[in-house]
Short mmCIF file of C-alpha atoms and ligand atoms in Angstrom, two decimals:
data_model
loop_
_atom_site.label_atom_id
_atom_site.label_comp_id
_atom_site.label_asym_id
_atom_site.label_seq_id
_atom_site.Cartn_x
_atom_site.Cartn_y
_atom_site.Cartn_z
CA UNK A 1 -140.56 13.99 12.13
CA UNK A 2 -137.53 14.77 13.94
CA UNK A 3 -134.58 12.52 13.90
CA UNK A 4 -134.32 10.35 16.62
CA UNK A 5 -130.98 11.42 18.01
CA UNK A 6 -132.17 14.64 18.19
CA UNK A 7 -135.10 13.74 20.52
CA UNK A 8 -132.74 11.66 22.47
CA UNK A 9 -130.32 14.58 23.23
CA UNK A 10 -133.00 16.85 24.12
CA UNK A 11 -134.30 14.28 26.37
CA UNK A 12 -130.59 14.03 28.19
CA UNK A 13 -130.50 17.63 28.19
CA UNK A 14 -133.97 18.31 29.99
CA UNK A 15 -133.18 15.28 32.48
CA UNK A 16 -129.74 17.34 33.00
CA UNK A 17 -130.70 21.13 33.72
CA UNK A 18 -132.31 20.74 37.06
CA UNK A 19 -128.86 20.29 38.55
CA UNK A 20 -126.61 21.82 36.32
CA UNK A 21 -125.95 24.55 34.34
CA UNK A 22 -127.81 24.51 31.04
CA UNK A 23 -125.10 23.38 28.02
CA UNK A 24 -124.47 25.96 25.99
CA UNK A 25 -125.61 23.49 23.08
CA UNK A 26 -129.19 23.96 24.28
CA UNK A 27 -129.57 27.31 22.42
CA UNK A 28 -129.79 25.76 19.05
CA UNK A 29 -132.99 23.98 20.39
CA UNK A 30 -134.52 27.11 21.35
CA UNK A 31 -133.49 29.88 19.32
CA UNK A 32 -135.48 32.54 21.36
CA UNK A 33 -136.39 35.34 23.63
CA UNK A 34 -134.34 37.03 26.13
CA UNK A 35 -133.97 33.79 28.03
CA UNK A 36 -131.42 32.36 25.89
CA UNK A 37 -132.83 28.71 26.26
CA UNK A 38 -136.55 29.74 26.26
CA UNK A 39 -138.99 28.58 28.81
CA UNK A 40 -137.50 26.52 31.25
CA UNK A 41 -139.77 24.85 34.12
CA UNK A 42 -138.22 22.43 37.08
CA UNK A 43 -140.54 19.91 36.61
CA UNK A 44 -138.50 16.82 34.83
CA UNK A 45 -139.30 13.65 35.51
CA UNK A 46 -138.12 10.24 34.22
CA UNK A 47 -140.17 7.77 32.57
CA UNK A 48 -139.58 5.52 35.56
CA UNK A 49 -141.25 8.50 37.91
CA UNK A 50 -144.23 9.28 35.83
CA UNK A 51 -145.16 5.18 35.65
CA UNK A 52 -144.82 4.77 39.12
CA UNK A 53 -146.51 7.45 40.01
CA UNK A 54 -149.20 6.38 37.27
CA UNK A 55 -149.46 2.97 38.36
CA UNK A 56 -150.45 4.26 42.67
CA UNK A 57 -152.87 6.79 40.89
CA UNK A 58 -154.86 4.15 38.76
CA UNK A 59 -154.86 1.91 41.53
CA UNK A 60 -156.50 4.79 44.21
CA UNK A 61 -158.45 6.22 41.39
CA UNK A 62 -160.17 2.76 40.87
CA UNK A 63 -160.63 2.30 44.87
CA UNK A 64 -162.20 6.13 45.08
CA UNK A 65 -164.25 5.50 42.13
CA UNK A 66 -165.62 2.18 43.69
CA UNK A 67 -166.24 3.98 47.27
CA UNK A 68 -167.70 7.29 45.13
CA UNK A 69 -165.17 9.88 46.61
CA UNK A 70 -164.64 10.40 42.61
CA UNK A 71 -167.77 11.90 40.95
CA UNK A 72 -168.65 13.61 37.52
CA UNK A 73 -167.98 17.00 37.75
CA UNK A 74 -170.99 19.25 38.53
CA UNK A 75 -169.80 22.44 39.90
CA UNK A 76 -166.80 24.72 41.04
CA UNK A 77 -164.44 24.77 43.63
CA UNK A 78 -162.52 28.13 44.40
CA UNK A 79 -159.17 27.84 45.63
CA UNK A 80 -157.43 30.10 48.03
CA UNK A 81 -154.09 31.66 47.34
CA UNK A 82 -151.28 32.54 49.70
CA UNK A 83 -149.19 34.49 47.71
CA UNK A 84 -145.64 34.90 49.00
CA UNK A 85 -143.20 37.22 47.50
CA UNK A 86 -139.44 36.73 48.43
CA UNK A 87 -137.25 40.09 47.73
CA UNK A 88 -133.75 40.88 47.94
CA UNK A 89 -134.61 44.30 48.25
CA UNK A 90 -137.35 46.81 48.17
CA UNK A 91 -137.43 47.30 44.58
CA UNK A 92 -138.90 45.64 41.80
CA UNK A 93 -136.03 44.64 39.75
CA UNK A 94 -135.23 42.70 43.46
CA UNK A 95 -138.56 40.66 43.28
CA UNK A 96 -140.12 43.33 45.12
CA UNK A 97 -143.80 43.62 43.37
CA UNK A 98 -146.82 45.25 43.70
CA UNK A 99 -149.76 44.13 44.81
CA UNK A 100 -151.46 44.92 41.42
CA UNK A 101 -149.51 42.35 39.83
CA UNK A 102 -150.36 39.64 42.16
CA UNK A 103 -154.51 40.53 41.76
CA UNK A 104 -153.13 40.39 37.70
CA UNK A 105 -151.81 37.00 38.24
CA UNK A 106 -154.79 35.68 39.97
CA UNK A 107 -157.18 37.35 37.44
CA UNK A 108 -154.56 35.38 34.38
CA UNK A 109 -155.37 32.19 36.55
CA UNK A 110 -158.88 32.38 36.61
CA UNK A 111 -159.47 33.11 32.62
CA UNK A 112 -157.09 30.23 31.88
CA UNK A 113 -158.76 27.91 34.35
CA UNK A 114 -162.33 29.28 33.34
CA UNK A 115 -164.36 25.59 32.38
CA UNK A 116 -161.92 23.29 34.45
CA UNK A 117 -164.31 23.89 37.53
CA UNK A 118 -161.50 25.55 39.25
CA UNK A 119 -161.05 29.37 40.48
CA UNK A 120 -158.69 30.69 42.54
CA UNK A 121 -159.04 33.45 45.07
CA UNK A 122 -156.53 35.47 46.66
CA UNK A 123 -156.17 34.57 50.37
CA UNK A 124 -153.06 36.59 51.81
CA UNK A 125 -150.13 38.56 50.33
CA UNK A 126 -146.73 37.45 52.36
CA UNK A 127 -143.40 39.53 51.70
CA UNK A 128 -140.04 38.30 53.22
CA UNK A 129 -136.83 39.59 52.44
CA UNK A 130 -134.44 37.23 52.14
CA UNK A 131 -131.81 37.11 49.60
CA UNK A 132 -130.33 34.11 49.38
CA UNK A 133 -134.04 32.45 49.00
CA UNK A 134 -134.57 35.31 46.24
CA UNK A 135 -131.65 34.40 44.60
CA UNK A 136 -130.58 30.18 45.29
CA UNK A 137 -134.62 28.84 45.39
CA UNK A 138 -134.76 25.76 42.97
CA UNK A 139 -135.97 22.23 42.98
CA UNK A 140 -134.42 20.01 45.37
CA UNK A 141 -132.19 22.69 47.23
CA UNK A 142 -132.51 23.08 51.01
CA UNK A 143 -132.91 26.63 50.99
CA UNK A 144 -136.21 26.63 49.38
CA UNK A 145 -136.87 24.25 51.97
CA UNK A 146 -136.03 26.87 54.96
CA UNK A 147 -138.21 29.22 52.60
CA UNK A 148 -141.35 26.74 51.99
CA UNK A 149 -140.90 26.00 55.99
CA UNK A 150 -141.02 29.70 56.78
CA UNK A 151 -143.66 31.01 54.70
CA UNK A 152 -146.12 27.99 54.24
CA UNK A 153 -150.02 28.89 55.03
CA UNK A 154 -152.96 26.30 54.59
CA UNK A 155 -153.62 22.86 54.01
CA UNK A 156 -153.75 20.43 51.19
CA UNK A 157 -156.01 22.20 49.00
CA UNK A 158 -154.29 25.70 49.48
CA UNK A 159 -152.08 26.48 47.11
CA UNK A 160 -148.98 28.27 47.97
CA UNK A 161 -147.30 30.45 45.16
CA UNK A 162 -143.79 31.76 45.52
CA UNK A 163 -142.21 34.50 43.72
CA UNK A 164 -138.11 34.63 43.85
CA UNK A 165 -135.61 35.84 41.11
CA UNK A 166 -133.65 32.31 40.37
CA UNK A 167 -130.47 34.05 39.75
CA UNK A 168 -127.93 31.75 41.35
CA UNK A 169 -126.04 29.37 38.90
CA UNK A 170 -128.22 26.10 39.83
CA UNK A 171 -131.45 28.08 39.34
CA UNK A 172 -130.41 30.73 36.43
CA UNK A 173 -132.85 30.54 33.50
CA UNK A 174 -135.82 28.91 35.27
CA UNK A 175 -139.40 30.63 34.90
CA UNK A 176 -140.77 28.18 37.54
CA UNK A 177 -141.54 24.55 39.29
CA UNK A 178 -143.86 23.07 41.31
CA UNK A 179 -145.12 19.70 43.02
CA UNK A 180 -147.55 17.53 41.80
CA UNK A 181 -150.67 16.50 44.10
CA UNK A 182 -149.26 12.51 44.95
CA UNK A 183 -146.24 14.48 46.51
CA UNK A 184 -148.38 16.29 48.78
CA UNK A 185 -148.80 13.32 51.81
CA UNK A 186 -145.04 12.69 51.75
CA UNK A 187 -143.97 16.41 51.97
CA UNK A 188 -147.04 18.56 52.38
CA UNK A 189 -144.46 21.60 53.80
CA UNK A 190 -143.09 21.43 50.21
CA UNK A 191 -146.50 21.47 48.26
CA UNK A 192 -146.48 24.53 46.16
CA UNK A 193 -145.26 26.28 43.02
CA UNK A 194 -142.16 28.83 42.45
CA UNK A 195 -142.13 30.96 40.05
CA UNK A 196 -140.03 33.61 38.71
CA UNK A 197 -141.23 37.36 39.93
CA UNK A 198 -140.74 39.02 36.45
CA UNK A 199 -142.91 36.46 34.78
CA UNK A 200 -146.26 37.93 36.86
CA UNK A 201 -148.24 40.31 34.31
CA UNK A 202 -146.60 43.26 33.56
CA UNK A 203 -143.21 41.57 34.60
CA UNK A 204 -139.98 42.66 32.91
CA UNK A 205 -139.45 39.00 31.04
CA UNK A 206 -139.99 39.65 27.82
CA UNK A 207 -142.17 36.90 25.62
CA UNK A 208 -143.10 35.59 28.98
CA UNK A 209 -145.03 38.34 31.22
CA UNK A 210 -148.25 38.01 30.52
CA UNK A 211 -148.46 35.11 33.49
CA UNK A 212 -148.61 32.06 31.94
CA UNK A 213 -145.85 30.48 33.89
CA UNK A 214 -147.81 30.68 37.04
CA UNK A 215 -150.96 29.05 35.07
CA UNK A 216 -148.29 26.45 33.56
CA UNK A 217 -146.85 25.08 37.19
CA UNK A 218 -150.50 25.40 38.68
CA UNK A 219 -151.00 23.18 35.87
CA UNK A 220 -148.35 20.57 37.46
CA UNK A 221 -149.58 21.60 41.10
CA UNK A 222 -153.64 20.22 39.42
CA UNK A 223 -151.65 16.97 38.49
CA UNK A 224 -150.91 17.27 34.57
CA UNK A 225 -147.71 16.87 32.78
CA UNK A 226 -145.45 18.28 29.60
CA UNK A 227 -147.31 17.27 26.62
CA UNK A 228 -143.79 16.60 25.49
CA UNK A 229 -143.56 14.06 28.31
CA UNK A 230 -142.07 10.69 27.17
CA UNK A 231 -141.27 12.30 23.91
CA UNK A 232 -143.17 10.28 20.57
CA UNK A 233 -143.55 6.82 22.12
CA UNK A 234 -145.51 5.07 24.89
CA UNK A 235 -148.11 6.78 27.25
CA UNK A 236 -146.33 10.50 27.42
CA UNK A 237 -148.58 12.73 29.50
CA UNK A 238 -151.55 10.33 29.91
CA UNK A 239 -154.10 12.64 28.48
CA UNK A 240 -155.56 11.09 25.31
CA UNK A 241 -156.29 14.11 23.51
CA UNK A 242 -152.81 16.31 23.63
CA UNK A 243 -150.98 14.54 20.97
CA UNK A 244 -147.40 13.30 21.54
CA UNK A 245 -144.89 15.89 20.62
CA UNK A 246 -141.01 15.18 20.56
CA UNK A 247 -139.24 17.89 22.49
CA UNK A 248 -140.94 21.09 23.78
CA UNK A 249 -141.99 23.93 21.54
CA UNK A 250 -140.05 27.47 21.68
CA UNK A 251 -141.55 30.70 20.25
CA UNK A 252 -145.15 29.86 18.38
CA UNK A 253 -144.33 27.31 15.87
CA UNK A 254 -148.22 26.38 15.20
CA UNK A 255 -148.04 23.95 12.59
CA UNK A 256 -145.21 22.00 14.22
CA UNK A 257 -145.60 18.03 14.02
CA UNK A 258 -142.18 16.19 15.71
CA UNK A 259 -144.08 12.67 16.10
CA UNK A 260 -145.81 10.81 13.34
CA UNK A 261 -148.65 9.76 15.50
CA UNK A 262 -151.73 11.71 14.86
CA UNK A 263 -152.03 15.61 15.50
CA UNK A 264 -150.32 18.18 15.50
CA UNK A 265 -147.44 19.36 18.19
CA UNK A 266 -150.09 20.93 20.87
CA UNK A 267 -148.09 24.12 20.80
CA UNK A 268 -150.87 26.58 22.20
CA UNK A 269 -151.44 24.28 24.68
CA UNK A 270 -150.78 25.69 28.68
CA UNK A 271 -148.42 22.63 29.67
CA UNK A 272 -146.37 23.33 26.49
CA UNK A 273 -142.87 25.60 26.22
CA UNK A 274 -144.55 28.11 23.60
CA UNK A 275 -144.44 31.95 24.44
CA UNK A 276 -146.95 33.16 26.98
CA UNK A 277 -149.12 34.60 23.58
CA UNK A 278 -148.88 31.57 22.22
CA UNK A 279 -150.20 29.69 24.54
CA UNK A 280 -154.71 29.34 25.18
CA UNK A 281 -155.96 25.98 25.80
CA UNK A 282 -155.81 23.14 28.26
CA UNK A 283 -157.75 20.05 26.70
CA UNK A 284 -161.02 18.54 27.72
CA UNK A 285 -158.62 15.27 28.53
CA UNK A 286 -156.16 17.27 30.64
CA UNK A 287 -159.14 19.32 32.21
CA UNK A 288 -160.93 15.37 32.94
CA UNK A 289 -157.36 14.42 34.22
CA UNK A 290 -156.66 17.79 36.57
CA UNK A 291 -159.85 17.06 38.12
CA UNK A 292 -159.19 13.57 38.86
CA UNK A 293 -156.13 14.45 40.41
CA UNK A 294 -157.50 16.75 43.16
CA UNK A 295 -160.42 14.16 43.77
CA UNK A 296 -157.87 11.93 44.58
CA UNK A 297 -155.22 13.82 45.90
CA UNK A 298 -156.52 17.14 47.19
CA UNK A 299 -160.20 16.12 48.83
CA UNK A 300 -161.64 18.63 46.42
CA UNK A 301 -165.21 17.80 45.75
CA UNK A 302 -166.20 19.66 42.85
C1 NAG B 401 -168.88 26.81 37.13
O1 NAG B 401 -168.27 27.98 36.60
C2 NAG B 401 -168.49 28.16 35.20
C3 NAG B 401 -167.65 29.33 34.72
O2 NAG B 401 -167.79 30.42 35.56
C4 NAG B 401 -170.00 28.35 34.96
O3 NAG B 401 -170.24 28.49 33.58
C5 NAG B 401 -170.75 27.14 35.51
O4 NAG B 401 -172.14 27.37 35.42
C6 NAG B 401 -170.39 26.89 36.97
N1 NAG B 401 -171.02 25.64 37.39
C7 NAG B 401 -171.70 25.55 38.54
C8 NAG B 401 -172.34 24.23 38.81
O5 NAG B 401 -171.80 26.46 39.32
C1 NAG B 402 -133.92 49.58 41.05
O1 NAG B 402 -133.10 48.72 40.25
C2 NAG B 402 -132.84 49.22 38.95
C3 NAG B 402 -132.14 48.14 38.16
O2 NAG B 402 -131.11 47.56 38.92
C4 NAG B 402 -132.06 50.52 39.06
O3 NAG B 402 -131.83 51.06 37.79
C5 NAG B 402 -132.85 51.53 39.90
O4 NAG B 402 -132.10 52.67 40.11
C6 NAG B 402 -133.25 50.91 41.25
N1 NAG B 402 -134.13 51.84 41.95
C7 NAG B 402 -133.93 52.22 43.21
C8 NAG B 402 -134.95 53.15 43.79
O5 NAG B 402 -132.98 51.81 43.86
C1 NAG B 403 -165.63 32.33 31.90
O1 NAG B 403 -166.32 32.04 30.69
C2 NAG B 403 -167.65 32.51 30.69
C3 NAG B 403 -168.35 31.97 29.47
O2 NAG B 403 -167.53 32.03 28.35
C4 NAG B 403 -167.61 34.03 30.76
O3 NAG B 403 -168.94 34.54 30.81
C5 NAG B 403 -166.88 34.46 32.03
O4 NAG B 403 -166.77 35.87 32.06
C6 NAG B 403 -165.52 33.84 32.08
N1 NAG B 403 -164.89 34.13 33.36
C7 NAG B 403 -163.61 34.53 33.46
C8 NAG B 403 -163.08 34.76 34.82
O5 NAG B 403 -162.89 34.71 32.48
C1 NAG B 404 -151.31 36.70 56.22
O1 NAG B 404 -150.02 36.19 56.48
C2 NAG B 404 -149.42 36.67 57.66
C3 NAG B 404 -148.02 36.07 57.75
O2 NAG B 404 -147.20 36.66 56.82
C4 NAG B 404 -150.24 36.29 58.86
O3 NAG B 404 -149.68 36.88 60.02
C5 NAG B 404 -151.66 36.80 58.69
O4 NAG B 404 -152.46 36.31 59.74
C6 NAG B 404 -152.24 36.31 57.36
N1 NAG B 404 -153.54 36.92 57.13
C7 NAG B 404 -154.59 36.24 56.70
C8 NAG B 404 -155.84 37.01 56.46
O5 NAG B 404 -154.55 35.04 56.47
C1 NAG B 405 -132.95 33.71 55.02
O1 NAG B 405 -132.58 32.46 54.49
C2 NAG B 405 -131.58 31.77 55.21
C3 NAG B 405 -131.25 30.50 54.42
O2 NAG B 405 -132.38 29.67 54.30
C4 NAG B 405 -132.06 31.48 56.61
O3 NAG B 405 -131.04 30.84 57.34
C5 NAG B 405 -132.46 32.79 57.29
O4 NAG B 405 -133.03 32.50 58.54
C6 NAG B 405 -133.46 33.52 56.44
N1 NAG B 405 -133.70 34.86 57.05
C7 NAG B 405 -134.92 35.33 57.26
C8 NAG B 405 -135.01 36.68 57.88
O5 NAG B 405 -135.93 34.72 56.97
ZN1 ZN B 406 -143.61 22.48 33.45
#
């Protein structure tokens, strides 16, 4: 059980980093890897967010359920990838790499996704040099707009994966974002997940380059939150079964238990911070939950 202030300065902190540098403080809270601060993904949201956003998808999920758009599961649906790598030059250290990492990340994808009735196949390889999208891509910045406008293939069930170097100031220390499904109708041009190029398999970011980021955000991009979400009290990620955790794991600390609500901190889980080696599971809530959300959100009958 960690103290409360603790939880409620890690909360500040994670609300703060999207849009400004990460406080040096941080460290302390993840005492790991290369990446000073650990995994870092985009994706914060505020309590008020998540239970609006809960609130419109209980309410359509009911409707769909009523008109039988939303079924049990009985089979698979494949997905097609467009993957688009941004470079700053034509060298790997510049984002610029190889096709046999891509085919690595998609082959990472479908062994972590392997029993959510989801696959993914690779659909197109883009490349675009631009630097100032290699370097300055991040949430809620308009050049990642000009990039997602550019480069954009598909429709709603497509899913677009980026690959950029998140080197400016704004962006320095991220391993990746992405959209959630709800966001699609309002913005489909920005539907898709970033991700940092060295974090593909075989990547030079150490602890994490074995391609779990890009599982992580697809994670977001099928509709499921941080386990961590909400911290120890109230609904946190809305998946029964991942129990509530206080601030995101760093490293592998199996064993961990920050709330004093049943279960353990679900460190190994994909939606966690953990180390890419750490990580194996999604939960049989979470995989119940993904596929509601692209029932309802992505027309994906599976
Ligand atoms: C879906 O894929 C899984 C894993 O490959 C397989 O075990 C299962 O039989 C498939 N289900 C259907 C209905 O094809
Ligand atoms: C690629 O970048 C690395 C690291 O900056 C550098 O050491 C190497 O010489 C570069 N290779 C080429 C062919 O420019
Ligand atoms: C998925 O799991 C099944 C059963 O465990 C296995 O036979 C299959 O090879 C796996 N597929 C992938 C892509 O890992
Ligand atoms: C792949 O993307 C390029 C744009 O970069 C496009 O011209 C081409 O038609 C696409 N190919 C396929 C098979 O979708
Ligand atoms: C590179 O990005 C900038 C900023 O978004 C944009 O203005 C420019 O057109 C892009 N260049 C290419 C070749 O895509
Ligand atoms: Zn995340």
């Amino acid at each position: 059980m960690l103290p409360r202030l603790l939880v409620a300065l890690t909360t500040l902190l994670s609300l703060a980093y999207v849009v400004s540098a990460i406080p040096a403080n941080v460290d302390r809270l993840y005492p790991i890897g290369p990446r000073d601060a650990g995994r870092k993904c985009g994706n914060d949201l505020t309590p008020e967010d998540v239970s609006e956003k809960e609130k419109a998808f209980a309410s359509l999920l009911a409707q769909n359920k009523a008109a039988e758009k939303v079924t049990a599961v009985a089979g698979n649906f494949t997905i097609p990838v467009i993957f688009n790598v941004v470079y700053a030059s034509m060298n790997i250290s510049d984002g610029y790499v190889p096709d046999s990492q891509v085919q690595a990340q998609i082959d990472v994808m479908n062994q972590d996704y392997n029993g959510t009735g989801l696959s993914f196949q690779l659909q197109n390889i883009t490349r675009t040099l631009n630097a100032t999208w290699f370097n300055n891509a991040a949430p809620n910045v308009d050049v990642q707009t000009d990039m997602k406008n550019a480069l954009r293939q598909g429709d709603v069930k497509t899913l677009n994966i980026y690959t950029v170097g998140f080197t400016s100031s704004s962006a320095l220390g991220l391993l990746g974002y992405s959209t959630f499904p709800a966001d699609y109708a309002g913005d489909p041009m920005n539907d898709g997940v970033v991700i940092l190029y060295s974090s593909l398999p075989g990547g030079s970011e150490a602890s994490f380059n074995l391609g779990r980021t890009s599982t992580h955000e697809v994670g977001h991009w099928v509709g499921l939150y941080h386990p961590f979400q909400g911290g120890c009290d109230g609904p946190g990620d809305y998946v029964d079964d991942t129990p509530a955790e206080a601030i995101p794991a760093a490293g592998c600390p199996i064993g961990r238990d920050t709330c004093s609500s049943p279960g353990l901190d679900p460190v190994q889980n994909y939606m966690d911070y953990s180390n890419d080696a750490c990580m194996n599971n999604f939960t049989p809530g979470q995989i119940a939950r993904l596929q509601s959300q692209i029932q309802t959100y992505r027309g994906i009958q599976l």
